[in-house]
């Protein structure tokens, strides 16, 4: 069985982009593989955060995973900070990562550029800069075979692979498994509903363009009905000339069993209004079902114990790996 590993940052503002690009694909892997899913709380503190909210959001994400269909008994779901080996390995990897590599990360450039303070100065936490090595540690610690992520994480994944290869070469041993990246064919980059030139994100200023999984269903319907399209009134997948409607077609296709082609045919002589109405029904029904499950789970399941038990299993695997690396690096004296 292959190890499929992924993490998501704890915020209760999970979007339909996170869901279609990452969450849902991860869950689909559980049929034939062993899943290791963690709530990336250490990543969440690389920018400004509120400790109380963080604590609540951790639980919320765990419940969301379960609402999406993750079986917490056959797979391992845990909180990242319960296994301190993640941050330790991150340090060891940092010593094998170049400043130039981290400087090139577009996510860092993006996120740090948004951190300008009112007085024009910038205080960028170093943790944000070194974040990709923590992500590499999360993955390499467990010899993950496959890492499903959205498109925006592929650069971090390439870096993870480079670090693993570099390490193995330098110490002439297969210390780390070089992980494969999995990016979904459809839905790996859901765009903002109001500005289809930018990625849908929790942090986009105009929240009218973002669908949050836990927001009231009526809001979601309104957001879809007022999504920006174009004046062609022709339901056609054409990223260049009709980015808005193309994005809606992708969402439709991901949540129905219809291909892009099927959808184009179905709405051939129809108006955008009809298409949007059907899409709103599909999205709202799907999310409503998720929300119902979520609220049921968050009320009834005693997560923390189960997740802590899982962390203990991970901790044993991680400690063994760290021990092996310490030996190879000459950090360990004796046996
Ligand atoms: P983040 O919100 O940055 O913590 O992302 C969590 C996961 O969702 C990552 O695998 C991202 O690549 C994925 N993701 C985030 N936004 C989108 C989006 N708009 N479309 C598809 N996938 C996304
Ligand atoms: N960096 C990812 C994000 O922002 C979350 C993440 C942290 C992750 N560690 C990971 C994803 C390891 C996959 C594997 O979305």
Coordinates of C-alpha atoms and ligand atoms in Angstrom, one line a residue:
X1 CA 0.0 0.0 0.0
X2 CA 1.2 3.5 -0.9
X3 CA 1.4 6.3 1.6
X4 CA -0.6 9.3 0.5
X5 CA 0.2 12.3 2.7
X6 CA -1.2 15.8 2.8
X7 CA -1.9 18.6 5.1
X8 CA -4.1 21.6 5.3
X9 CA -3.8 24.7 7.3
X10 CA -6.3 25.1 10.1
X11 CA -8.7 27.9 9.3
X12 CA -12.4 27.4 9.3
X13 CA -12.5 29.5 6.2
X14 CA -12.0 26.5 3.9
X15 CA -13.1 27.4 0.4
X16 CA -14.6 25.4 -2.4
X17 CA -11.1 25.8 -4.1
X18 CA -9.5 24.0 -1.2
X19 CA -12.2 21.4 -1.4
X20 CA -12.0 20.7 -5.1
X21 CA -8.3 21.2 -5.4
X22 CA -7.1 19.3 -2.4
X23 CA -9.5 17.9 0.3
X24 CA -11.8 15.9 -2.0
X25 CA -8.9 14.3 -4.0
X26 CA -7.1 13.3 -0.8
X27 CA -10.2 11.5 0.5
X28 CA -10.6 9.6 -2.9
X29 CA -7.2 8.1 -2.3
X30 CA -8.3 6.2 0.8
X31 CA -9.7 3.3 -1.2
X32 CA -6.4 1.7 -2.1
X33 CA -3.8 3.5 -0.1
X34 CA -2.9 4.5 3.4
X35 CA -3.7 8.1 4.1
X36 CA -1.7 10.3 6.5
X37 CA -3.5 13.6 6.9
X38 CA -2.4 16.3 9.3
X39 CA -3.7 19.6 10.4
X40 CA -0.8 21.9 9.6
X41 CA -1.0 24.1 12.7
X42 CA 2.7 24.9 12.7
X43 CA 2.3 26.4 9.2
X44 CA -0.6 28.5 10.5
X45 CA 1.6 30.4 12.9
X46 CA 3.9 31.7 10.1
X47 CA 1.7 34.7 9.8
X48 CA -0.4 36.7 12.2
X49 CA -2.8 34.5 14.1
X50 CA -5.1 34.3 17.1
X51 CA -4.3 31.4 19.5
X52 CA -8.0 30.9 20.5
X53 CA -9.2 30.8 17.0
X54 CA -6.3 28.5 16.0
X55 CA -7.4 26.0 18.6
X56 CA -11.0 26.0 17.4
X57 CA -10.0 25.9 13.8
X58 CA -7.8 22.8 14.3
X59 CA -10.9 20.8 15.5
X60 CA -13.0 22.3 12.8
X61 CA -10.7 21.1 10.0
X62 CA -10.5 17.6 11.5
X63 CA -14.3 17.5 11.5
X64 CA -14.4 18.8 7.9
X65 CA -12.1 16.0 6.8
X66 CA -14.5 13.5 8.4
X67 CA -17.5 15.2 6.9
X68 CA -15.9 14.9 3.5
X69 CA -15.7 11.2 4.1
X70 CA -12.3 10.5 5.7
X71 CA -12.5 7.4 7.8
X72 CA -10.5 8.3 10.9
X73 CA -10.1 4.7 12.0
X74 CA -8.5 3.2 8.9
X75 CA -6.4 6.2 8.2
X76 CA -4.2 8.4 10.2
X77 CA -5.3 12.0 10.9
X78 CA -3.3 14.0 13.4
X79 CA -2.2 17.5 14.5
X80 CA 1.2 18.4 13.2
X81 CA 2.5 20.0 16.4
X82 CA 1.8 16.9 18.4
X83 CA 4.8 15.3 16.6
X84 CA 7.7 17.6 17.3
X85 CA 10.0 15.7 14.9
X86 CA 8.4 17.8 12.1
X87 CA 10.1 20.9 13.3
X88 CA 13.3 19.2 14.1
X89 CA 13.6 17.6 10.7
X90 CA 12.8 21.0 9.2
X91 CA 15.9 22.4 10.9
X92 CA 18.1 19.6 9.5
X93 CA 16.7 20.2 6.1
X94 CA 17.2 24.0 6.4
X95 CA 20.9 23.4 6.7
X96 CA 20.7 21.7 3.3
X97 CA 18.5 24.3 1.6
X98 CA 19.9 27.4 -0.1
X99 CA 18.7 31.0 0.5
X100 CA 18.3 31.4 -3.3
X101 CA 15.9 28.5 -3.4
X102 CA 13.6 29.9 -0.7
X103 CA 13.9 33.4 -2.2
X104 CA 12.4 32.1 -5.4
X105 CA 9.2 30.7 -3.8
X106 CA 6.3 32.6 -5.3
X107 CA 4.0 31.9 -2.3
X108 CA 6.5 33.6 -0.1
X109 CA 6.7 36.6 -2.4
X110 CA 3.0 36.7 -2.6
X111 CA 2.3 36.4 1.1
X112 CA 5.1 38.6 2.3
X113 CA 4.1 41.4 -0.1
X114 CA 0.7 41.5 1.6
X115 CA 2.3 42.1 5.0
X116 CA 3.2 45.8 4.5
X117 CA 2.2 47.7 7.6
X118 CA 0.3 50.9 7.7
X119 CA 3.5 52.9 8.3
X120 CA 5.2 51.4 5.3
X121 CA 7.5 49.1 7.1
X122 CA 7.4 45.3 6.9
X123 CA 7.8 42.7 9.6
X124 CA 7.9 39.4 7.8
X125 CA 8.3 36.4 10.2
X126 CA 11.3 34.2 9.3
X127 CA 8.9 31.3 9.7
X128 CA 7.1 32.3 6.5
X129 CA 10.4 32.3 4.7
X130 CA 11.5 28.9 5.8
X131 CA 7.9 27.4 5.6
X132 CA 8.8 25.2 2.5
X133 CA 11.4 23.3 4.5
X134 CA 8.8 22.5 7.1
X135 CA 6.5 21.3 4.4
X136 CA 9.4 19.2 3.0
X137 CA 9.9 17.8 6.5
X138 CA 6.2 16.9 6.9
X139 CA 6.5 14.8 3.8
X140 CA 10.0 13.3 4.0
X141 CA 9.6 12.2 7.6
X142 CA 7.2 9.5 6.6
X143 CA 8.5 8.4 3.2
X144 CA 5.3 9.5 1.5
X145 CA 4.8 8.1 -2.0
X146 CA 2.2 10.5 -3.2
X147 CA 1.3 14.1 -2.1
X148 CA -2.0 15.4 -3.5
X149 CA -2.0 19.2 -3.5
X150 CA -3.5 22.1 -5.5
X151 CA -1.4 23.8 -8.2
X152 CA -0.2 26.6 -6.0
X153 CA 1.8 24.0 -4.0
X154 CA 3.7 22.5 -6.9
X155 CA 6.8 24.7 -6.4
X156 CA 7.1 23.7 -2.8
X157 CA 6.8 20.1 -3.9
X158 CA 9.5 20.5 -6.5
X159 CA 11.7 21.9 -3.7
X160 CA 10.9 19.0 -1.5
X161 CA 12.0 16.6 -4.2
X162 CA 15.2 18.5 -4.8
X163 CA 16.1 18.5 -1.1
X164 CA 15.5 14.8 -0.9
X165 CA 17.6 14.0 -3.9
X166 CA 20.4 16.3 -2.7
X167 CA 20.4 14.7 0.7
X168 CA 20.5 11.2 -0.7
X169 CA 23.3 12.1 -3.1
X170 CA 25.4 13.9 -0.5
X171 CA 25.3 11.1 2.1
X172 CA 25.2 8.3 -0.5
X173 CA 22.2 6.6 1.0
X174 CA 18.6 6.4 0.2
X175 CA 17.6 8.3 3.3
X176 CA 14.4 9.9 1.9
X177 CA 11.9 8.6 -0.6
X178 CA 11.5 11.1 -3.3
X179 CA 7.7 11.8 -3.3
X180 CA 5.4 12.1 -6.3
X181 CA 3.2 15.1 -6.7
X182 CA -0.5 14.6 -7.5
X183 CA -2.4 17.5 -9.0
X184 CA -6.0 16.9 -9.9
X185 CA -6.8 17.1 -13.6
X186 CA -9.8 19.2 -12.9
X187 CA -10.2 21.7 -10.1
X188 CA -6.6 22.2 -9.2
X189 CA -7.0 25.9 -9.6
X190 CA -10.4 27.3 -8.9
X191 CA -10.6 31.0 -9.7
X192 CA -12.3 33.9 -7.9
X193 CA -15.9 34.3 -8.9
X194 CA -15.7 38.1 -9.2
X195 CA -12.2 38.2 -10.7
X196 CA -11.5 35.0 -12.6
X197 CA -7.9 36.2 -13.3
X198 CA -6.9 35.4 -9.7
X199 CA -7.1 32.2 -7.6
X200 CA -10.0 31.8 -5.2
X201 CA -8.5 32.3 -1.8
X202 CA -9.5 32.7 1.8
X203 CA -7.6 35.9 1.8
X204 CA -9.0 37.7 -1.3
X205 CA -10.2 41.1 -0.4
X206 CA -13.6 40.8 -2.0
X207 CA -15.2 37.8 -0.3
X208 CA -18.1 37.9 -2.9
X209 CA -15.8 35.9 -5.2
X210 CA -15.0 33.2 -2.6
X211 CA -17.3 30.3 -1.6
X212 CA -16.6 29.2 1.9
X213 CA -17.7 25.6 2.8
X214 CA -19.2 26.7 6.1
X215 CA -21.0 29.8 5.1
X216 CA -24.8 30.1 4.9
X217 CA -26.2 28.3 1.8
X218 CA -28.2 31.4 0.8
X219 CA -25.0 33.4 0.5
X220 CA -23.4 30.7 -1.7
X221 CA -26.4 30.8 -4.0
X222 CA -26.2 34.6 -4.3
X223 CA -22.4 34.4 -5.0
X224 CA -22.9 32.0 -7.8
X225 CA -25.8 33.9 -9.3
X226 CA -23.7 37.1 -9.3
X227 CA -20.5 35.5 -10.5
X228 CA -18.7 37.5 -13.2
X229 CA -19.1 36.1 -16.7
X230 CA -19.0 37.9 -20.1
X231 CA -21.3 39.3 -22.8
X232 CA -21.2 36.2 -25.1
X233 CA -24.0 34.4 -23.2
X234 CA -22.6 31.2 -24.5
X235 CA -21.7 28.3 -22.1
X236 CA -18.4 27.4 -23.6
X237 CA -15.1 26.4 -22.0
X238 CA -12.6 28.9 -23.2
X239 CA -10.1 30.0 -20.6
X240 CA -8.7 32.8 -22.6
X241 CA -11.8 34.6 -23.8
X242 CA -14.3 33.4 -21.3
X243 CA -12.4 32.8 -18.0
X244 CA -15.4 33.4 -15.7
X245 CA -17.8 30.9 -17.3
X246 CA -14.9 28.4 -17.8
X247 CA -14.3 28.5 -14.1
X248 CA -18.0 27.8 -13.4
X249 CA -18.0 25.0 -15.9
X250 CA -15.1 23.4 -14.0
X251 CA -16.9 23.7 -10.7
X252 CA -20.0 22.2 -12.3
X253 CA -18.1 19.3 -13.8
X254 CA -16.2 18.5 -10.6
X255 CA -19.5 18.2 -8.6
X256 CA -21.5 16.3 -11.2
X257 CA -20.5 13.4 -13.3
X258 CA -20.6 15.4 -16.4
X259 CA -17.6 16.2 -18.6
X260 CA -16.9 19.7 -19.9
X261 CA -18.2 18.6 -23.3
X262 CA -21.5 17.2 -21.8
X263 CA -22.0 20.6 -20.0
X264 CA -21.5 22.6 -23.2
X265 CA -24.0 20.5 -25.0
X266 CA -26.5 20.6 -22.2
X267 CA -26.5 24.4 -22.2
X268 CA -26.1 24.9 -25.9
X269 CA -29.0 27.2 -26.5
X270 CA -29.5 28.3 -23.0
X271 CA -28.7 31.5 -21.1
X272 CA -26.1 32.1 -18.4
X273 CA -29.0 32.6 -16.0
X274 CA -30.2 29.0 -16.5
X275 CA -26.7 27.6 -16.3
X276 CA -26.0 29.5 -13.1
X277 CA -29.2 28.5 -11.5
X278 CA -28.5 24.8 -12.1
X279 CA -24.9 25.2 -10.9
X280 CA -26.1 27.0 -7.7
X281 CA -28.5 24.0 -7.1
X282 CA -25.6 21.5 -7.5
X283 CA -23.2 23.4 -5.3
X284 CA -25.7 24.2 -2.6
X285 CA -27.0 20.7 -2.4
X286 CA -23.5 19.3 -2.2
X287 CA -22.3 21.8 0.4
X288 CA -25.5 21.5 2.5
X289 CA -24.9 17.8 2.8
X290 CA -21.4 18.5 3.9
X291 CA -22.4 21.0 6.4
X292 CA -25.1 18.7 7.9
X293 CA -22.5 16.0 8.4
X294 CA -19.9 18.5 9.8
X295 CA -22.2 19.9 12.5
X296 CA -23.2 16.4 13.5
X297 CA -19.6 15.3 13.8
X298 CA -18.3 18.4 15.6
X299 CA -21.0 18.0 18.2
X300 CA -20.5 14.3 18.8
X301 CA -17.1 13.1 18.1
X302 CA -14.4 13.2 20.7
X303 CA -11.6 14.0 18.3
X304 CA -8.8 15.0 20.5
X305 CA -8.2 11.6 22.1
X306 CA -8.3 9.8 18.7
X307 CA -6.0 12.4 17.1
X308 CA -3.6 12.3 20.0
X309 CA -3.4 8.5 19.7
X310 CA -2.7 8.8 16.1
X311 CA 0.1 11.3 16.8
X312 CA 1.7 8.7 19.0
X313 CA 1.8 6.3 16.1
X314 CA 3.4 9.0 13.9
X315 CA 5.8 10.0 16.6
X316 CA 7.2 6.5 16.7
X317 CA 7.8 6.4 12.9
X318 CA 9.2 9.9 13.0
X319 CA 11.6 9.2 15.9
X320 CA 13.1 6.2 14.1
X321 CA 13.7 8.3 11.0
X322 CA 15.3 11.1 13.0
X323 CA 17.6 8.6 14.7
X324 CA 18.7 7.3 11.3
X325 CA 19.4 10.8 10.0
X326 CA 21.3 11.7 13.2
X327 CA 23.6 8.7 12.6
X328 CA 24.2 9.6 9.0
X329 CA 24.9 13.3 9.8
X330 CA 27.3 12.3 12.6
X331 CA 25.1 13.9 15.2
X332 CA 24.7 10.7 17.1
X333 CA 27.5 9.4 19.4
X334 CA 27.4 5.7 20.2
X335 CA 24.6 3.3 19.0
Ligands
LIG1 P1 -4.3 26.7 1.7 O1 -5.6 27.3 1.6 O2 -3.3 27.5 1.1 O3 -4.0 26.1 3.0 O4 -4.4 25.4 0.7 C1 -4.8 24.1 1.1 C2 -4.9 23.2 -0.2 O5 -5.9 23.7 -1.1 C3 -3.6 23.2 -1.0 O6 -3.3 21.9 -1.5 C4 -3.8 24.2 -2.1 O7 -3.1 23.9 -3.2 C5 -5.3 24.0 -2.4 N1 -6.0 25.2 -2.9 C6 -6.0 26.4 -2.3 N2 -6.7 27.3 -3.1 C7 -7.1 26.6 -4.2 C8 -7.9 26.9 -5.4 N3 -8.4 28.1 -5.6 N4 -8.1 25.9 -6.3 C9 -7.6 24.7 -6.1 N5 -6.9 24.3 -5.0 C10 -6.7 25.2 -4.1
LIG2 N1 1.6 24.2 2.5 C1 0.3 23.6 2.3 C2 -0.7 24.7 2.1 O1 -0.6 25.8 2.4 C3 -0.1 22.8 3.5 C4 0.9 21.8 3.8 C5 1.8 21.8 4.8 C6 1.1 20.5 3.1 N2 2.6 20.6 4.8 C7 2.2 19.9 3.8 C8 0.5 19.9 2.0 C9 2.6 18.6 3.3 C10 0.9 18.7 1.6 C11 2.0 18.0 2.2 O2 -1.7 24.4 1.5

